[in-house]
Amino acid sequence: MKASTKEKLYSVLKYLWFAFCFITGIFVGALWFYHDSLPPTSELRNYTLRSGSEVYDRNGKMVYLFAFEKRKLVSLKELPQYLIDALIITEDKHFYHHFGIDILGNIRALAVDIVRLDFSQGASTITQQMARNMFLTLDKRLSRKLKEIILALRIEREFTKDEILEIYFNKIFWGGQIHGVETASLYYFGKHARDLTLAESAALVGMIQRPNYYNPAKHPERLIERRNMILGKMLKAKKITQEEYNEAVASKITGDRSSLQQYSTDYYIEHIRLYLERKYGTEKLFEGGLKIYTPMDVDLSVYADSVLNRYLSNVEKGYPASMRYDSVPKNSVDINTRYLQGGILLMENSTGQVLAMLGGRNFTHSKFNRITQAKRQPGSAIKPTYYTAAIEKGYTPATVINDAPITLTGGNGKDWTPQNFSRKYYGPSRMRTAITYSYNVWAVKTVMDLGLDVVNDAFRRFGIDAKAEDYSAALGAYEVTPINLISAFTTFPNNGFRTKPVFITKVEDVNGKVLERSSTAKYDVTTPQVAFIMTSLLQSVVTSGTGAAARNNYYWQAAGKTGTSSDHRDAWFIGFNRKYTLGIWNGFDNNAAISASASCAPIWGQIMTKAIRNENKGRLPKSDDPRYSFVVPDKIVKRTINPKTGFVSEYGIEEYFIEDNIPPARSDTLSYNYYPTRWENP
């Protein structure tokens, strides 16, 4: 080699050496400069991932997570190996061989950043990504990159490789509020991370780079392409076989996307959030790692939501387009809903546990809960409360009142003549007939007979938040909160005890300590005998009266009451068997009149049957199953009565009575069993 060539080579190497030393000096100086501004090693070890509070349904399945960052922690040992392999091959193939940074990769990235002056290059190892996600911002500056390197070196000294991977899997962002692989798996695929398939594992890893861009719900084709690229890398690295690769790339991107998303259970979740946040505070609820156990039946809620929306949508077909649910633009949020609304509450009678609650048709449209927050007129659905008081005062199913016109002075000082729904009058009628067909005049005369003080006492015992100030209370003219009215009906199948709705059965802290455990709150309303007589009367409503449609697709004993408010602004059906009570309401938020077809009874049977099916693990029990059949208590007897007069007779129909309150026997068909009412002169 010529001397001149050697000199040139020496000169180039000298300049390269000086450049290397200069850059290294700047780099080392920067590291020293930022060294003291970063968290010490002890803080790295003490760093804890914030974990939200988990909500579980009655079957022990996690259904929701209260969290600022939705995260459910998982151990590395629980994760499938192909999930770990997919991450390392995609994000940091030299993970187990470097000491926190990829030197060549970082030098290349740094050089490009300096040339372009935009500092946008990556080359971050898994450890560097972990450092950035734990302690740094996401800004693309050289200073952040240097801090990232320092932290990565510290992390590698403090943690093992497996510990780093475990923290990474629990920390990484997967779009929206989703953090951590367990939460992402539950959210996108409806399963625990340990149960992920190879294809699902590759898909989740593929989302890390750009979670929203690869969102499987919005852009499945993008995610499939990204997933298959990762599967190809795994095949090339011999982490999977050709057969496994072929099977995985052939699979579709699917997932029930229901485990952690609020849909049919949204009103239920929001209801318990309000309670929990008031009691435990926002920080403890969203970062305290509580475990919240509920009696919620998610499958039943989904079914009830579907049945309610389908039914009301059919009713709306006769409405103007502006008043229909299907006219609302997609992605509408917090709007003034002009369409027909509905609500449902289903609870277990003996415990008060609420299996399903729908506070409206779409939580995204309106978060107002029409079951727990609304005030609505109950119409005839209020009648069983004061009819109970009437039985206590000596009325029987055979008591007769003349269903004839009567004119009263209303609360506004004007004359008021109550009418039946049919605009007809039916003359002397027995109590069972009046309840079966919901006679209004009969009801008003009963309230006049009892007096408003007795009616208000009945409201109080039944937990009804209303005060009767005039006789229009007989027809449900005063507003009530739906949850109170529906739960009041548990009195009848519970032998006279009303149960308070229960939405939470147990709350545990992060260490498993029980913070609260629900107990059934029971309120003594009436005697078992009176409760049974009322149950028997309400059975007639379902068997042959205004609530007969409730028996559609339903085969067990049932009792209940329909209700329609004045001007047809509200429609109700509250029905029960021995096990469950289910109340359904519909109406407009602005109190507009609804059509006559908007009754609630037709869908009651479908939803109650689903509850029974779920309790029996998909099987339908016999129609006489004792769990759903009413029990006749002591001191209840049967007698044959004349169906016209209400007196005991040799021939006629059978009727239930409390043994110390039986009508006398009379053969005279010209008199009626008006006792103990004051209406002996019709």
mmCIF file with all atom_site columns, C-alpha atoms in Angstrom, residues 297-458:
data_model
loop_
_atom_site.group_PDB
_atom_site.id
_atom_site.type_symbol
_atom_site.label_atom_id
_atom_site.label_alt_id
_atom_site.label_comp_id
_atom_site.label_asym_id
_atom_site.label_entity_id
_atom_site.label_seq_id
_atom_site.pdbx_PDB_ins_code
_atom_site.Cartn_x
_atom_site.Cartn_y
_atom_site.Cartn_z
_atom_site.occupancy
_atom_site.B_iso_or_equiv
_atom_site.pdbx_formal_charge
_atom_site.auth_seq_id
_atom_site.auth_comp_id
_atom_site.auth_asym_id
_atom_site.auth_atom_id
_atom_site.pdbx_PDB_model_num
ATOM 1   C CA . ASP A 1 297 ? -77.340  -12.428 35.114 1.00 0.00 ? 297 ASP A CA 1
ATOM 2   C CA . VAL A 1 298 ? -75.623  -11.081 31.992 1.00 0.00 ? 298 VAL A CA 1
ATOM 3   C CA . ASP A 1 299 ? -77.179  -13.615 29.634 1.00 0.00 ? 299 ASP A CA 1
ATOM 4   C CA . LEU A 1 300 ? -80.646  -12.794 30.935 1.00 0.00 ? 300 LEU A CA 1
ATOM 5   C CA . SER A 1 301 ? -79.943  -9.059  30.646 1.00 0.00 ? 301 SER A CA 1
ATOM 6   C CA . VAL A 1 302 ? -78.867  -9.410  27.023 1.00 0.00 ? 302 VAL A CA 1
ATOM 7   C CA . TYR A 1 303 ? -81.979  -11.425 26.246 1.00 0.00 ? 303 TYR A CA 1
ATOM 8   C CA . ALA A 1 304 ? -84.332  -9.018  28.043 1.00 0.00 ? 304 ALA A CA 1
ATOM 9   C CA . ASP A 1 305 ? -82.746  -6.059  26.252 1.00 0.00 ? 305 ASP A CA 1
ATOM 10  C CA . SER A 1 306 ? -83.220  -7.750  22.895 1.00 0.00 ? 306 SER A CA 1
ATOM 11  C CA . VAL A 1 307 ? -86.849  -8.680  23.584 1.00 0.00 ? 307 VAL A CA 1
ATOM 12  C CA . LEU A 1 308 ? -87.734  -5.204  24.894 1.00 0.00 ? 308 LEU A CA 1
ATOM 13  C CA . ASN A 1 309 ? -86.116  -3.340  22.004 1.00 0.00 ? 309 ASN A CA 1
ATOM 14  C CA . ARG A 1 310 ? -87.597  -5.615  19.364 1.00 0.00 ? 310 ARG A CA 1
ATOM 15  C CA . TYR A 1 311 ? -91.075  -5.300  20.854 1.00 0.00 ? 311 TYR A CA 1
ATOM 16  C CA . LEU A 1 312 ? -90.967  -1.516  21.216 1.00 0.00 ? 312 LEU A CA 1
ATOM 17  C CA . SER A 1 313 ? -89.531  -1.135  17.713 1.00 0.00 ? 313 SER A CA 1
ATOM 18  C CA . ASN A 1 314 ? -92.564  -3.008  16.376 1.00 0.00 ? 314 ASN A CA 1
ATOM 19  C CA . VAL A 1 315 ? -94.864  -0.704  18.354 1.00 0.00 ? 315 VAL A CA 1
ATOM 20  C CA . GLU A 1 316 ? -93.044  2.318   16.895 1.00 0.00 ? 316 GLU A CA 1
ATOM 21  C CA . LYS A 1 317 ? -93.774  1.338   13.320 1.00 0.00 ? 317 LYS A CA 1
ATOM 22  C CA . GLY A 1 318 ? -96.981  3.315   13.539 1.00 0.00 ? 318 GLY A CA 1
ATOM 23  C CA . TYR A 1 319 ? -95.232  6.415   14.912 1.00 0.00 ? 319 TYR A CA 1
ATOM 24  C CA . PRO A 1 320 ? -93.723  9.333   12.953 1.00 0.00 ? 320 PRO A CA 1
ATOM 25  C CA . ALA A 1 321 ? -90.093  8.771   11.958 1.00 0.00 ? 321 ALA A CA 1
ATOM 26  C CA . SER A 1 322 ? -88.874  11.389  14.441 1.00 0.00 ? 322 SER A CA 1
ATOM 27  C CA . MET A 1 323 ? -90.324  9.291   17.291 1.00 0.00 ? 323 MET A CA 1
ATOM 28  C CA . ARG A 1 324 ? -88.721  5.994   16.330 1.00 0.00 ? 324 ARG A CA 1
ATOM 29  C CA . TYR A 1 325 ? -85.590  4.423   17.732 1.00 0.00 ? 325 TYR A CA 1
ATOM 30  C CA . ASP A 1 326 ? -84.309  3.458   14.288 1.00 0.00 ? 326 ASP A CA 1
ATOM 31  C CA . SER A 1 327 ? -84.323  7.110   13.216 1.00 0.00 ? 327 SER A CA 1
ATOM 32  C CA . VAL A 1 328 ? -81.581  8.067   15.678 1.00 0.00 ? 328 VAL A CA 1
ATOM 33  C CA . PRO A 1 329 ? -78.226  8.587   13.880 1.00 0.00 ? 329 PRO A CA 1
ATOM 34  C CA . LYS A 1 330 ? -75.541  6.063   14.702 1.00 0.00 ? 330 LYS A CA 1
ATOM 35  C CA . ASN A 1 331 ? -72.956  7.074   17.299 1.00 0.00 ? 331 ASN A CA 1
ATOM 36  C CA . SER A 1 332 ? -75.389  9.513   18.938 1.00 0.00 ? 332 SER A CA 1
ATOM 37  C CA . VAL A 1 333 ? -74.364  10.237  22.528 1.00 0.00 ? 333 VAL A CA 1
ATOM 38  C CA . ASP A 1 334 ? -76.334  11.769  25.420 1.00 0.00 ? 334 ASP A CA 1
ATOM 39  C CA . ILE A 1 335 ? -79.293  12.891  23.356 1.00 0.00 ? 335 ILE A CA 1
ATOM 40  C CA . ASN A 1 336 ? -82.830  13.880  24.237 1.00 0.00 ? 336 ASN A CA 1
ATOM 41  C CA . THR A 1 337 ? -84.547  10.624  23.334 1.00 0.00 ? 337 THR A CA 1
ATOM 42  C CA . ARG A 1 338 ? -87.849  11.217  21.585 1.00 0.00 ? 338 ARG A CA 1
ATOM 43  C CA . TYR A 1 339 ? -88.506  7.543   20.915 1.00 0.00 ? 339 TYR A CA 1
ATOM 44  C CA . LEU A 1 340 ? -90.567  5.158   23.069 1.00 0.00 ? 340 LEU A CA 1
ATOM 45  C CA . GLN A 1 341 ? -88.604  4.215   26.174 1.00 0.00 ? 341 GLN A CA 1
ATOM 46  C CA . GLY A 1 342 ? -88.808  1.130   28.347 1.00 0.00 ? 342 GLY A CA 1
ATOM 47  C CA . GLY A 1 343 ? -87.436  -0.347  31.535 1.00 0.00 ? 343 GLY A CA 1
ATOM 48  C CA . ILE A 1 344 ? -87.189  -3.744  33.221 1.00 0.00 ? 344 ILE A CA 1
ATOM 49  C CA . LEU A 1 345 ? -86.418  -5.016  36.715 1.00 0.00 ? 345 LEU A CA 1
ATOM 50  C CA . LEU A 1 346 ? -86.252  -8.723  37.582 1.00 0.00 ? 346 LEU A CA 1
ATOM 51  C CA . MET A 1 347 ? -85.511  -9.745  41.153 1.00 0.00 ? 347 MET A CA 1
ATOM 52  C CA . GLU A 1 348 ? -85.507  -12.866 43.283 1.00 0.00 ? 348 GLU A CA 1
ATOM 53  C CA . ASN A 1 349 ? -88.340  -12.660 45.794 1.00 0.00 ? 349 ASN A CA 1
ATOM 54  C CA . SER A 1 350 ? -86.777  -14.293 48.833 1.00 0.00 ? 350 SER A CA 1
ATOM 55  C CA . THR A 1 351 ? -83.423  -12.467 48.688 1.00 0.00 ? 351 THR A CA 1
ATOM 56  C CA . GLY A 1 352 ? -84.203  -9.284  46.785 1.00 0.00 ? 352 GLY A CA 1
ATOM 57  C CA . GLN A 1 353 ? -81.265  -9.993  44.489 1.00 0.00 ? 353 GLN A CA 1
ATOM 58  C CA . VAL A 1 354 ? -81.636  -8.179  41.159 1.00 0.00 ? 354 VAL A CA 1
ATOM 59  C CA . LEU A 1 355 ? -80.818  -10.398 38.194 1.00 0.00 ? 355 LEU A CA 1
ATOM 60  C CA . ALA A 1 356 ? -81.508  -7.835  35.489 1.00 0.00 ? 356 ALA A CA 1
ATOM 61  C CA . MET A 1 357 ? -82.223  -4.130  35.265 1.00 0.00 ? 357 MET A CA 1
ATOM 62  C CA . LEU A 1 358 ? -82.665  -2.084  32.115 1.00 0.00 ? 358 LEU A CA 1
ATOM 63  C CA . GLY A 1 359 ? -83.087  1.623   32.766 1.00 0.00 ? 359 GLY A CA 1
ATOM 64  C CA . GLY A 1 360 ? -83.729  2.468   29.130 1.00 0.00 ? 360 GLY A CA 1
ATOM 65  C CA . ARG A 1 361 ? -83.192  1.233   25.591 1.00 0.00 ? 361 ARG A CA 1
ATOM 66  C CA . ASN A 1 362 ? -79.710  2.627   24.997 1.00 0.00 ? 362 ASN A CA 1
ATOM 67  C CA . PHE A 1 363 ? -77.284  3.817   27.683 1.00 0.00 ? 363 PHE A CA 1
ATOM 68  C CA . THR A 1 364 ? -75.181  5.706   25.137 1.00 0.00 ? 364 THR A CA 1
ATOM 69  C CA . HIS A 1 365 ? -78.222  7.718   24.076 1.00 0.00 ? 365 HIS A CA 1
ATOM 70  C CA . SER A 1 366 ? -79.381  8.447   27.617 1.00 0.00 ? 366 SER A CA 1
ATOM 71  C CA . LYS A 1 367 ? -77.844  7.552   30.973 1.00 0.00 ? 367 LYS A CA 1
ATOM 72  C CA . PHE A 1 368 ? -81.018  8.477   32.837 1.00 0.00 ? 368 PHE A CA 1
ATOM 73  C CA . ASN A 1 369 ? -82.233  5.344   34.621 1.00 0.00 ? 369 ASN A CA 1
ATOM 74  C CA . ARG A 1 370 ? -85.997  5.124   34.248 1.00 0.00 ? 370 ARG A CA 1
ATOM 75  C CA . ILE A 1 371 ? -86.259  2.315   36.795 1.00 0.00 ? 371 ILE A CA 1
ATOM 76  C CA . THR A 1 372 ? -84.392  3.974   39.665 1.00 0.00 ? 372 THR A CA 1
ATOM 77  C CA . GLN A 1 373 ? -84.573  7.695   38.880 1.00 0.00 ? 373 GLN A CA 1
ATOM 78  C CA . ALA A 1 374 ? -87.828  8.357   37.032 1.00 0.00 ? 374 ALA A CA 1
ATOM 79  C CA . LYS A 1 375 ? -91.162  9.394   38.515 1.00 0.00 ? 375 LYS A CA 1
ATOM 80  C CA . ARG A 1 376 ? -94.060  7.859   36.609 1.00 0.00 ? 376 ARG A CA 1
ATOM 81  C CA . GLN A 1 377 ? -97.787  7.389   37.152 1.00 0.00 ? 377 GLN A CA 1
ATOM 82  C CA . PRO A 1 378 ? -98.511  3.726   37.997 1.00 0.00 ? 378 PRO A CA 1
ATOM 83  C CA . GLY A 1 379 ? -102.110 3.669   36.838 1.00 0.00 ? 379 GLY A CA 1
ATOM 84  C CA . SER A 1 380 ? -103.916 0.499   37.899 1.00 0.00 ? 380 SER A CA 1
ATOM 85  C CA . ALA A 1 381 ? -100.636 -1.151  38.905 1.00 0.00 ? 381 ALA A CA 1
ATOM 86  C CA . ILE A 1 382 ? -101.049 0.661   42.243 1.00 0.00 ? 382 ILE A CA 1
ATOM 87  C CA . LYS A 1 383 ? -104.340 -1.095  43.058 1.00 0.00 ? 383 LYS A CA 1
ATOM 88  C CA . PRO A 1 384 ? -102.911 -4.217  44.780 1.00 0.00 ? 384 PRO A CA 1
ATOM 89  C CA . THR A 1 385 ? -101.410 -2.036  47.525 1.00 0.00 ? 385 THR A CA 1
ATOM 90  C CA . TYR A 1 386 ? -104.698 -0.662  48.843 1.00 0.00 ? 386 TYR A CA 1
ATOM 91  C CA . TYR A 1 387 ? -106.646 -3.804  47.923 1.00 0.00 ? 387 TYR A CA 1
ATOM 92  C CA . THR A 1 388 ? -104.357 -5.498  50.435 1.00 0.00 ? 388 THR A CA 1
ATOM 93  C CA . ALA A 1 389 ? -105.556 -3.012  53.052 1.00 0.00 ? 389 ALA A CA 1
ATOM 94  C CA . ALA A 1 390 ? -109.137 -3.775  51.994 1.00 0.00 ? 390 ALA A CA 1
ATOM 95  C CA . ILE A 1 391 ? -108.631 -7.507  52.627 1.00 0.00 ? 391 ILE A CA 1
ATOM 96  C CA . GLU A 1 392 ? -107.199 -6.618  56.031 1.00 0.00 ? 392 GLU A CA 1
ATOM 97  C CA . LYS A 1 393 ? -110.319 -4.542  56.737 1.00 0.00 ? 393 LYS A CA 1
ATOM 98  C CA . GLY A 1 394 ? -112.611 -7.490  56.004 1.00 0.00 ? 394 GLY A CA 1
ATOM 99  C CA . TYR A 1 395 ? -113.032 -7.498  52.221 1.00 0.00 ? 395 TYR A CA 1
ATOM 100 C CA . THR A 1 396 ? -112.985 -10.913 50.553 1.00 0.00 ? 396 THR A CA 1
ATOM 101 C CA . PRO A 1 397 ? -112.699 -12.012 46.919 1.00 0.00 ? 397 PRO A CA 1
ATOM 102 C CA . ALA A 1 398 ? -116.498 -12.368 47.050 1.00 0.00 ? 398 ALA A CA 1
ATOM 103 C CA . THR A 1 399 ? -117.178 -8.841  48.342 1.00 0.00 ? 399 THR A CA 1
ATOM 104 C CA . VAL A 1 400 ? -119.500 -6.984  45.966 1.00 0.00 ? 400 VAL A CA 1
ATOM 105 C CA . ILE A 1 401 ? -119.519 -3.294  45.053 1.00 0.00 ? 401 ILE A CA 1
ATOM 106 C CA . ASN A 1 402 ? -121.854 -1.784  42.502 1.00 0.00 ? 402 ASN A CA 1
ATOM 107 C CA . ASP A 1 403 ? -119.765 -0.672  39.517 1.00 0.00 ? 403 ASP A CA 1
ATOM 108 C CA . ALA A 1 404 ? -122.007 2.271   38.665 1.00 0.00 ? 404 ALA A CA 1
ATOM 109 C CA . PRO A 1 405 ? -121.377 5.952   37.887 1.00 0.00 ? 405 PRO A CA 1
ATOM 110 C CA . ILE A 1 406 ? -120.349 8.239   40.707 1.00 0.00 ? 406 ILE A CA 1
ATOM 111 C CA . THR A 1 407 ? -119.390 11.913  40.585 1.00 0.00 ? 407 THR A CA 1
ATOM 112 C CA . LEU A 1 408 ? -116.868 13.435  42.984 1.00 0.00 ? 408 LEU A CA 1
ATOM 113 C CA . THR A 1 409 ? -115.221 16.789  43.496 1.00 0.00 ? 409 THR A CA 1
ATOM 114 C CA . GLY A 1 410 ? -111.619 16.571  42.351 1.00 0.00 ? 410 GLY A CA 1
ATOM 115 C CA . GLY A 1 411 ? -108.552 18.188  43.877 1.00 0.00 ? 411 GLY A CA 1
ATOM 116 C CA . ASN A 1 412 ? -108.946 21.098  41.460 1.00 0.00 ? 412 ASN A CA 1
ATOM 117 C CA . GLY A 1 413 ? -112.478 21.764  42.675 1.00 0.00 ? 413 GLY A CA 1
ATOM 118 C CA . LYS A 1 414 ? -114.076 20.423  39.518 1.00 0.00 ? 414 LYS A CA 1
ATOM 119 C CA . ASP A 1 415 ? -116.460 17.487  39.252 1.00 0.00 ? 415 ASP A CA 1
ATOM 120 C CA . TRP A 1 416 ? -114.840 14.190  38.403 1.00 0.00 ? 416 TRP A CA 1
ATOM 121 C CA . THR A 1 417 ? -116.647 11.055  37.226 1.00 0.00 ? 417 THR A CA 1
ATOM 122 C CA . PRO A 1 418 ? -114.268 8.064   37.158 1.00 0.00 ? 418 PRO A CA 1
ATOM 123 C CA . GLN A 1 419 ? -114.729 5.684   34.254 1.00 0.00 ? 419 GLN A CA 1
ATOM 124 C CA . ASN A 1 420 ? -113.605 2.212   33.344 1.00 0.00 ? 420 ASN A CA 1
ATOM 125 C CA . PHE A 1 421 ? -111.182 1.734   30.465 1.00 0.00 ? 421 PHE A CA 1
ATOM 126 C CA . SER A 1 422 ? -114.024 0.346   28.327 1.00 0.00 ? 422 SER A CA 1
ATOM 127 C CA . ARG A 1 423 ? -116.232 3.382   29.129 1.00 0.00 ? 423 ARG A CA 1
ATOM 128 C CA . LYS A 1 424 ? -118.841 0.878   30.392 1.00 0.00 ? 424 LYS A CA 1
ATOM 129 C CA . TYR A 1 425 ? -120.241 0.107   33.856 1.00 0.00 ? 425 TYR A CA 1
ATOM 130 C CA . TYR A 1 426 ? -120.750 -3.442  35.075 1.00 0.00 ? 426 TYR A CA 1
ATOM 131 C CA . GLY A 1 427 ? -123.154 -3.188  38.016 1.00 0.00 ? 427 GLY A CA 1
ATOM 132 C CA . PRO A 1 428 ? -122.734 -5.302  41.174 1.00 0.00 ? 428 PRO A CA 1
ATOM 133 C CA . SER A 1 429 ? -119.353 -7.029  40.789 1.00 0.00 ? 429 SER A CA 1
ATOM 134 C CA . ARG A 1 430 ? -117.224 -9.223  43.016 1.00 0.00 ? 430 ARG A CA 1
ATOM 135 C CA . MET A 1 431 ? -113.738 -8.144  44.052 1.00 0.00 ? 431 MET A CA 1
ATOM 136 C CA . ARG A 1 432 ? -112.106 -10.910 41.991 1.00 0.00 ? 432 ARG A CA 1
ATOM 137 C CA . THR A 1 433 ? -113.912 -9.763  38.861 1.00 0.00 ? 433 THR A CA 1
ATOM 138 C CA . ALA A 1 434 ? -113.063 -6.125  39.522 1.00 0.00 ? 434 ALA A CA 1
ATOM 139 C CA . ILE A 1 435 ? -109.359 -6.943  39.874 1.00 0.00 ? 435 ILE A CA 1
ATOM 140 C CA . THR A 1 436 ? -109.302 -9.376  36.961 1.00 0.00 ? 436 THR A CA 1
ATOM 141 C CA . TYR A 1 437 ? -110.628 -6.757  34.550 1.00 0.00 ? 437 TYR A CA 1
ATOM 142 C CA . SER A 1 438 ? -109.297 -3.709  36.398 1.00 0.00 ? 438 SER A CA 1
ATOM 143 C CA . TYR A 1 439 ? -112.569 -1.897  37.070 1.00 0.00 ? 439 TYR A CA 1
ATOM 144 C CA . ASN A 1 440 ? -111.794 1.709   37.954 1.00 0.00 ? 440 ASN A CA 1
ATOM 145 C CA . VAL A 1 441 ? -115.099 2.675   39.551 1.00 0.00 ? 441 VAL A CA 1
ATOM 146 C CA . TRP A 1 442 ? -114.873 -0.331  41.879 1.00 0.00 ? 442 TRP A CA 1
ATOM 147 C CA . ALA A 1 443 ? -111.369 0.818   42.860 1.00 0.00 ? 443 ALA A CA 1
ATOM 148 C CA . VAL A 1 444 ? -112.398 4.404   43.562 1.00 0.00 ? 444 VAL A CA 1
ATOM 149 C CA . LYS A 1 445 ? -115.286 3.282   45.747 1.00 0.00 ? 445 LYS A CA 1
ATOM 150 C CA . THR A 1 446 ? -112.919 1.007   47.659 1.00 0.00 ? 446 THR A CA 1
ATOM 151 C CA . VAL A 1 447 ? -110.558 3.915   48.382 1.00 0.00 ? 447 VAL A CA 1
ATOM 152 C CA . MET A 1 448 ? -113.506 6.055   49.463 1.00 0.00 ? 448 MET A CA 1
ATOM 153 C CA . ASP A 1 449 ? -114.575 3.250   51.765 1.00 0.00 ? 449 ASP A CA 1
ATOM 154 C CA . LEU A 1 450 ? -111.096 2.791   53.267 1.00 0.00 ? 450 LEU A CA 1
ATOM 155 C CA . GLY A 1 451 ? -110.205 6.460   53.597 1.00 0.00 ? 451 GLY A CA 1
ATOM 156 C CA . LEU A 1 452 ? -107.004 8.199   52.493 1.00 0.00 ? 452 LEU A CA 1
ATOM 157 C CA . ASP A 1 453 ? -105.224 7.572   55.808 1.00 0.00 ? 453 ASP A CA 1
ATOM 158 C CA . VAL A 1 454 ? -105.545 3.820   55.329 1.00 0.00 ? 454 VAL A CA 1
ATOM 159 C CA . VAL A 1 455 ? -104.410 4.109   51.710 1.00 0.00 ? 455 VAL A CA 1
ATOM 160 C CA . ASN A 1 456 ? -101.341 6.152   52.674 1.00 0.00 ? 456 ASN A CA 1
ATOM 161 C CA . ASP A 1 457 ? -100.498 3.640   55.389 1.00 0.00 ? 457 ASP A CA 1
ATOM 162 C CA . ALA A 1 458 ? -100.634 0.904   52.744 1.00 0.00 ? 458 ALA A CA 1
#
